[in-house]
Protein backbone atom coordinates (compact mmCIF):
# COMPACT_ATOMS: atom_id res chain seq x y z
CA UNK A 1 29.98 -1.13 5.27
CA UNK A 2 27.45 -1.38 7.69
CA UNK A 3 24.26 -0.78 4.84
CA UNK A 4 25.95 -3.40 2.41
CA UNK A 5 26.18 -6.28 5.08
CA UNK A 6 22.67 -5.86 6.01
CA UNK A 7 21.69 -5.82 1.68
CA UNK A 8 23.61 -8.87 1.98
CA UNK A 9 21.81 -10.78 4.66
CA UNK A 10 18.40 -9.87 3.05
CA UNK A 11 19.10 -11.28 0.10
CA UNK A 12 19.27 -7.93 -1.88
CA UNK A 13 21.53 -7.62 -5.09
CA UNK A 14 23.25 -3.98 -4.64
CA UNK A 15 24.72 -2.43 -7.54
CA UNK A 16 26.32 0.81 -5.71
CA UNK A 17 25.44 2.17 -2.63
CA UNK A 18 27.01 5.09 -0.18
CA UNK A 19 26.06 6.28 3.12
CA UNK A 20 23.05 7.84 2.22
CA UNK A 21 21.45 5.80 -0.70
CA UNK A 22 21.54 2.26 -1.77
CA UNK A 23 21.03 1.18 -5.79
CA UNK A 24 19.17 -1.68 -5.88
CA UNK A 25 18.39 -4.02 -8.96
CA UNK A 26 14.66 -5.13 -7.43
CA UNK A 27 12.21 -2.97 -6.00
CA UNK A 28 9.20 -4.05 -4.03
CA UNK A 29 6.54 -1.58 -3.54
CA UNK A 30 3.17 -1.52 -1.97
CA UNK A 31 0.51 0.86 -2.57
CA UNK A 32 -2.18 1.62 0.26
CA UNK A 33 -4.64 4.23 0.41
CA UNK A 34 -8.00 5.98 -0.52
CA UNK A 35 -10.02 4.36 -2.56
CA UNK A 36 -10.12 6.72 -5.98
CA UNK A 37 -6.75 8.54 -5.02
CA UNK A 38 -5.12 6.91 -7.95
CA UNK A 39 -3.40 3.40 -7.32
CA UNK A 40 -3.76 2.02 -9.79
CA UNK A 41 -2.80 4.89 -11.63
CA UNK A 42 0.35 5.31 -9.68
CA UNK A 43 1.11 1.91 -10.43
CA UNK A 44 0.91 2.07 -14.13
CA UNK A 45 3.06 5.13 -14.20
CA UNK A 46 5.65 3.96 -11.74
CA UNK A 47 6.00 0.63 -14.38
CA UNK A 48 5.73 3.22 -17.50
CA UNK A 49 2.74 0.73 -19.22
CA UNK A 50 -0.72 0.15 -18.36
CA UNK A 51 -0.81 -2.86 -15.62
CA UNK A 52 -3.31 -2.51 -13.57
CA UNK A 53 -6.85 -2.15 -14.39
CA UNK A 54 -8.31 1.21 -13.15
CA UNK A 55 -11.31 -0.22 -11.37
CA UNK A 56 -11.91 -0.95 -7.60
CA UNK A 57 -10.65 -4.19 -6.32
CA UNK A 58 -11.47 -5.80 -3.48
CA UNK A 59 -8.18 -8.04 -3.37
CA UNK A 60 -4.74 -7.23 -3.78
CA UNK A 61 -3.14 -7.10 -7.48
CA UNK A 62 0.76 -8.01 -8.35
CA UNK A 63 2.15 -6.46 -11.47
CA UNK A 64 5.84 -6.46 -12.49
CA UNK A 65 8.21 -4.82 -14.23
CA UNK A 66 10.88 -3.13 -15.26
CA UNK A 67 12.43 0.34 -14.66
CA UNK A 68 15.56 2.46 -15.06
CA UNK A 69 17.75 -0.96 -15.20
CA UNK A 70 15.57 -2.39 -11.74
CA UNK A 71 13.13 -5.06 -11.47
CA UNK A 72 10.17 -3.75 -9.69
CA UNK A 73 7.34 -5.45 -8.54
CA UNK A 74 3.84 -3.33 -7.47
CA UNK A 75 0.69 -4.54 -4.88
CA UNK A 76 -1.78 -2.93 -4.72
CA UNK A 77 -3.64 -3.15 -1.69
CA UNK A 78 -7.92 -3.11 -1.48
CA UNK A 79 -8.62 1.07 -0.20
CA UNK A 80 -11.03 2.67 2.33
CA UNK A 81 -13.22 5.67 1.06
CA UNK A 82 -12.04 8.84 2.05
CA UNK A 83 -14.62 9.55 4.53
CA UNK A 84 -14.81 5.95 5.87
CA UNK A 85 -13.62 4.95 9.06
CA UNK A 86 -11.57 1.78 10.14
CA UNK A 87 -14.67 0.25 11.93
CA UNK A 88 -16.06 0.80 8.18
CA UNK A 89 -13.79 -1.12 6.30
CA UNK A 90 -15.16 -5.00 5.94
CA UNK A 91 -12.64 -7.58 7.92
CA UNK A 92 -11.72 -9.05 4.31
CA UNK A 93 -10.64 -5.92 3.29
CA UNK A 94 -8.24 -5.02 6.48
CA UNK A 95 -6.93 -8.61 5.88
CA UNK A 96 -5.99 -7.96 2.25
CA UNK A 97 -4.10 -5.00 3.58
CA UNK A 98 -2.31 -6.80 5.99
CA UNK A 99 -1.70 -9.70 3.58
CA UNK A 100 -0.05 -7.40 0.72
CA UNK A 101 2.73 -7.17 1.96
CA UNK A 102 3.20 -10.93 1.83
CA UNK A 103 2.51 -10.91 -1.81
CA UNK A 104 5.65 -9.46 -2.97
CA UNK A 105 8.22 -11.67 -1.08
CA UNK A 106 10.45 -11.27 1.32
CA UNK A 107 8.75 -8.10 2.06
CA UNK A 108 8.34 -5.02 0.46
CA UNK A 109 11.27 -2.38 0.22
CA UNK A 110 8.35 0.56 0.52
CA UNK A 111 4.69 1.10 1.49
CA UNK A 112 3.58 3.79 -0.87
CA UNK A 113 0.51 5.58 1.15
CA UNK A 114 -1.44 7.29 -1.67
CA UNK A 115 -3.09 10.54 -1.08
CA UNK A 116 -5.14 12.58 -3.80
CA UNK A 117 -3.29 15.95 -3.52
CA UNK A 118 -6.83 17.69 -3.73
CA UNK A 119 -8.95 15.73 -1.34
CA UNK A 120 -9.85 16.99 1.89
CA UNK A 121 -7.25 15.36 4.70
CA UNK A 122 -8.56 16.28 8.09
CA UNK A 123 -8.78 14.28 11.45
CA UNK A 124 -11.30 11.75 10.26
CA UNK A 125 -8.90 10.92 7.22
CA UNK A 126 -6.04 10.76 9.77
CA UNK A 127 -7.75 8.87 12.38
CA UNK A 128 -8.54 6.54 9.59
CA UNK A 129 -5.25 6.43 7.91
CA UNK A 130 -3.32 5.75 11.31
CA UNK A 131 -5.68 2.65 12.86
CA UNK A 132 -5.49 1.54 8.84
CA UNK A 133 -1.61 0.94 9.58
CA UNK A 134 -1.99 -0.27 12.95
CA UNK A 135 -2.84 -3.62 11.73
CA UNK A 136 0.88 -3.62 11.38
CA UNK A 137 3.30 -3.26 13.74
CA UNK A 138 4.51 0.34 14.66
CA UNK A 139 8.12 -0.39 12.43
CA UNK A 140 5.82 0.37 9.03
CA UNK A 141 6.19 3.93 9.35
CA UNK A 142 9.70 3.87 8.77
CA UNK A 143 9.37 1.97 5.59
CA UNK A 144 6.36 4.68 4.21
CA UNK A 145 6.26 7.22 1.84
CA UNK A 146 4.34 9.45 1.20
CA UNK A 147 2.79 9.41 -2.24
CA UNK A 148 0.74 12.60 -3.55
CA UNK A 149 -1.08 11.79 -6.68
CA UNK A 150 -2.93 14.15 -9.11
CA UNK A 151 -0.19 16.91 -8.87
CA UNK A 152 -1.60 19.03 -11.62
CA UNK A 153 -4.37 19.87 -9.10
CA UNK A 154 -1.52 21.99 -7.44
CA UNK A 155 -0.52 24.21 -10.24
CA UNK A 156 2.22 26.19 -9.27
CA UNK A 157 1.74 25.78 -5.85
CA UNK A 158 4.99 24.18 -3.95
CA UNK A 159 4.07 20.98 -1.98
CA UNK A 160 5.77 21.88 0.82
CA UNK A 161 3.45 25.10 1.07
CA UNK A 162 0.52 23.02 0.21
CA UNK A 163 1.18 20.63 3.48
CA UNK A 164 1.49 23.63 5.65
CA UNK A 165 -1.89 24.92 4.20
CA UNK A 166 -3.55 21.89 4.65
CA UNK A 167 -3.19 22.07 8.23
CA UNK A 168 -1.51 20.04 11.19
CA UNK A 169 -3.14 16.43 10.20
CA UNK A 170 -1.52 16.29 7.10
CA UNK A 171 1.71 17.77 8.53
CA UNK A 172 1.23 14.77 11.10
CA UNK A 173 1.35 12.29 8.27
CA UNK A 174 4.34 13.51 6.32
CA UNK A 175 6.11 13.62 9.78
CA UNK A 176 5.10 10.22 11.15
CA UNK A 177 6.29 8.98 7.65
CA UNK A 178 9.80 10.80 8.37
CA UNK A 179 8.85 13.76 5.91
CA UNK A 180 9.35 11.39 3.06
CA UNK A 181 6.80 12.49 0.08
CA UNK A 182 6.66 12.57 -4.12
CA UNK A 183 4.41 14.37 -6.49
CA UNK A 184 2.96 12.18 -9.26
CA UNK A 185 1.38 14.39 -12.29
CA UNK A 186 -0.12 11.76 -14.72
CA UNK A 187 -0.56 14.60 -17.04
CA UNK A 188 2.56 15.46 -17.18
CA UNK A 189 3.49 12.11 -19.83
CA UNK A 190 6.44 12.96 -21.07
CA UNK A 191 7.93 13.64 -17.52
CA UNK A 192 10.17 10.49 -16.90
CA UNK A 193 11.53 12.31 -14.10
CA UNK A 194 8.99 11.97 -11.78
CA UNK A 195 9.93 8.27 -11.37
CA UNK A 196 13.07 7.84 -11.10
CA UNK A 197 13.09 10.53 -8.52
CA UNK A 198 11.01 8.33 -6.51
CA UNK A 199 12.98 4.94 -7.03
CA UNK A 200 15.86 6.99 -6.08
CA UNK A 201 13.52 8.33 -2.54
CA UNK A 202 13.03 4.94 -1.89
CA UNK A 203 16.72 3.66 -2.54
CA UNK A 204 17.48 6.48 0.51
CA UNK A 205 14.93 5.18 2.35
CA UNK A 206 16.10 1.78 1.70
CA UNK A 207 19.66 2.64 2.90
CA UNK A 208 18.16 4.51 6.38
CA UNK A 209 16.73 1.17 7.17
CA UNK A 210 20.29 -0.08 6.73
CA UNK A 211 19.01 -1.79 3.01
CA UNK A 212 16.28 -3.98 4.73
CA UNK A 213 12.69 -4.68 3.65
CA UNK A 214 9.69 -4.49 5.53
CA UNK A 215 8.42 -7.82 6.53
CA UNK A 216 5.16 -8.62 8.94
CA UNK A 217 5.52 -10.57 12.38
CA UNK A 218 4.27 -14.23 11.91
CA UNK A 219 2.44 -14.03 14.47
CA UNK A 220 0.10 -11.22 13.28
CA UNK A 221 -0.25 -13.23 9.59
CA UNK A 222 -1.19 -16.32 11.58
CA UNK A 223 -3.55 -14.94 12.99
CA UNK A 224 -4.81 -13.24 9.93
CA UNK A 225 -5.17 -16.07 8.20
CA UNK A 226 -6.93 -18.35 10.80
CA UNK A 227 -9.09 -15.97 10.81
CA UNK A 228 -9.27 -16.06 6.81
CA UNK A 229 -9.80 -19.72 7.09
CA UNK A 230 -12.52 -19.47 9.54
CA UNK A 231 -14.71 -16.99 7.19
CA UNK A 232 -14.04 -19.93 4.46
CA UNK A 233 -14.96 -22.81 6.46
CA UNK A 234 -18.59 -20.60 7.68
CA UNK A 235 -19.15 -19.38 4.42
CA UNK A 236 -18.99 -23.27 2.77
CA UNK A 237 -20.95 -24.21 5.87
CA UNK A 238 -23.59 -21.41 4.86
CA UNK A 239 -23.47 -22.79 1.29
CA UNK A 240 -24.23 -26.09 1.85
CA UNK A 241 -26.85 -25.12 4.12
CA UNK A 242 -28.48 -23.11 1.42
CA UNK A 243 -28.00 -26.45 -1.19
CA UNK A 244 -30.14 -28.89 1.59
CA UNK A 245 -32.53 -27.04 1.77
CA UNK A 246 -33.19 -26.32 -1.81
CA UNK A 247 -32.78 -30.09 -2.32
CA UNK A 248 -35.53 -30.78 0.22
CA UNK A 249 -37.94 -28.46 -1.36
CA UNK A 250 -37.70 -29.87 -4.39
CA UNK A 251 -38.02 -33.88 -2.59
CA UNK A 252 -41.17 -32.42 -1.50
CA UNK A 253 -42.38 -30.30 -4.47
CA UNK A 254 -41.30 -33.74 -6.65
């Protein structure tokens, strides 16, 4: 009773729901991560067509569609290269982040973090990962998955044994995210499986955060974009800098 009050109050249109999942008929989903772990590829499978462009963008992209009867609605969020560090990711790009999860209103349902299942994950990656979702407030974690892409790079291997190989920093991730975690194989096509196993992770991770959504503090996007319209307001100020003094140059040259 208590889950479908609280679907209610956000606004959420439940189909069925019991104590320990909630069916939704929208799904908002936000997908953070490495740059080259496969986003955009995640995103394309999870809406079963090619919507997003499988180049590096350095703002955040919206597709929609829809999936096993739901309407779902993707961001993808700008990445930091895997051996980058948060200092090393450019103040537009940390906005972005914090501003995608604005782009798929109210909030978004899930954070998908996206981790190539073969790259290297040590304390660097996980020092990088965790100040990454410190521009939000500590409550993300309990709205994050964790997404494994490239699964074929596993082979027969079990994920669970391949966190416990990997070592304690990955094990620290799945954790902090409440050991929630998929497997995407994109070469696996005929596998419809895969996805509607992880609508249905969410939908129980949905109904653990009593059917509510993620949504950011305003007083962390107010400050985010002031900030936003400060770089604007410099880089016009820059710009018409640059335009006077061409246009004196050529007084003089004329």
């Amino acid at each position: 009773m208590e889950s479908q009050m609280k679907v209610q109050e956000t606004g959420e249109d439940s189909r069925s729901q019991t104590s320990s999942t909630v069916s939704l008929s929208e799904l908002r989903i936000v997908l953070l991560g490495f740059r080259f772990a496969g986003k955009s590829s995640a995103g394309n499978k999870i809406l079963g067509c090619k919507r997003f462009e499988l180049k590096r963008t350095a703002q955040c992209v919206t597709r929609q569609g829809e999936v096993a009867g739901r309407r779902i609605t993707v961001v993808e969020a700008p990445g930091w290269f895997v051996n980058q560090t948060f200092e090393g990711s450019t103040e537009f790009s940390k906005q972005e982040i914090v501003l995608s999860v604005t782009k798929c209103p109210p909030g978004p349902h899930c954070l998908l973090l996206v981790i190539n299942v073969g790259s290297k994950f040590k304390a660097k990656q996980r020092k990088a990962v965790e100040k990454h979702l410190k521009l939000f407030p500590e409550r993300v974690w309990s709205h994050t998955l964790v997404l494994f892409t490239h699964g074929d790079w596993l082979r027969d291997t079990p994920i669970e044994q391949h966190i416990k190989i990997k070592g304690e920093d990955l094990q620290w991730l799945v954790e902090k995210c409440g050991n929630r975690y998929h497997v995407l194989n994109n070469m696996n096509r005929s596998d419809k499986t895969q996805v509607t196993e992880l609508l249905e992770k969410i939908e129980k991770m949905v109904a653990a955060n009593s059917g509510g959504y993620f949504e950011i503090d305003r007083r962390i996007l107010q400050e985010v974009e002031e900030k936003r319209r400060t770089e604007v307001e410099r880089a016009e100020t820059r710009r018409m800098k640059v335009q006077k003094q061409r246009e004196d140059i050529r007084a003089k040259i004329g």
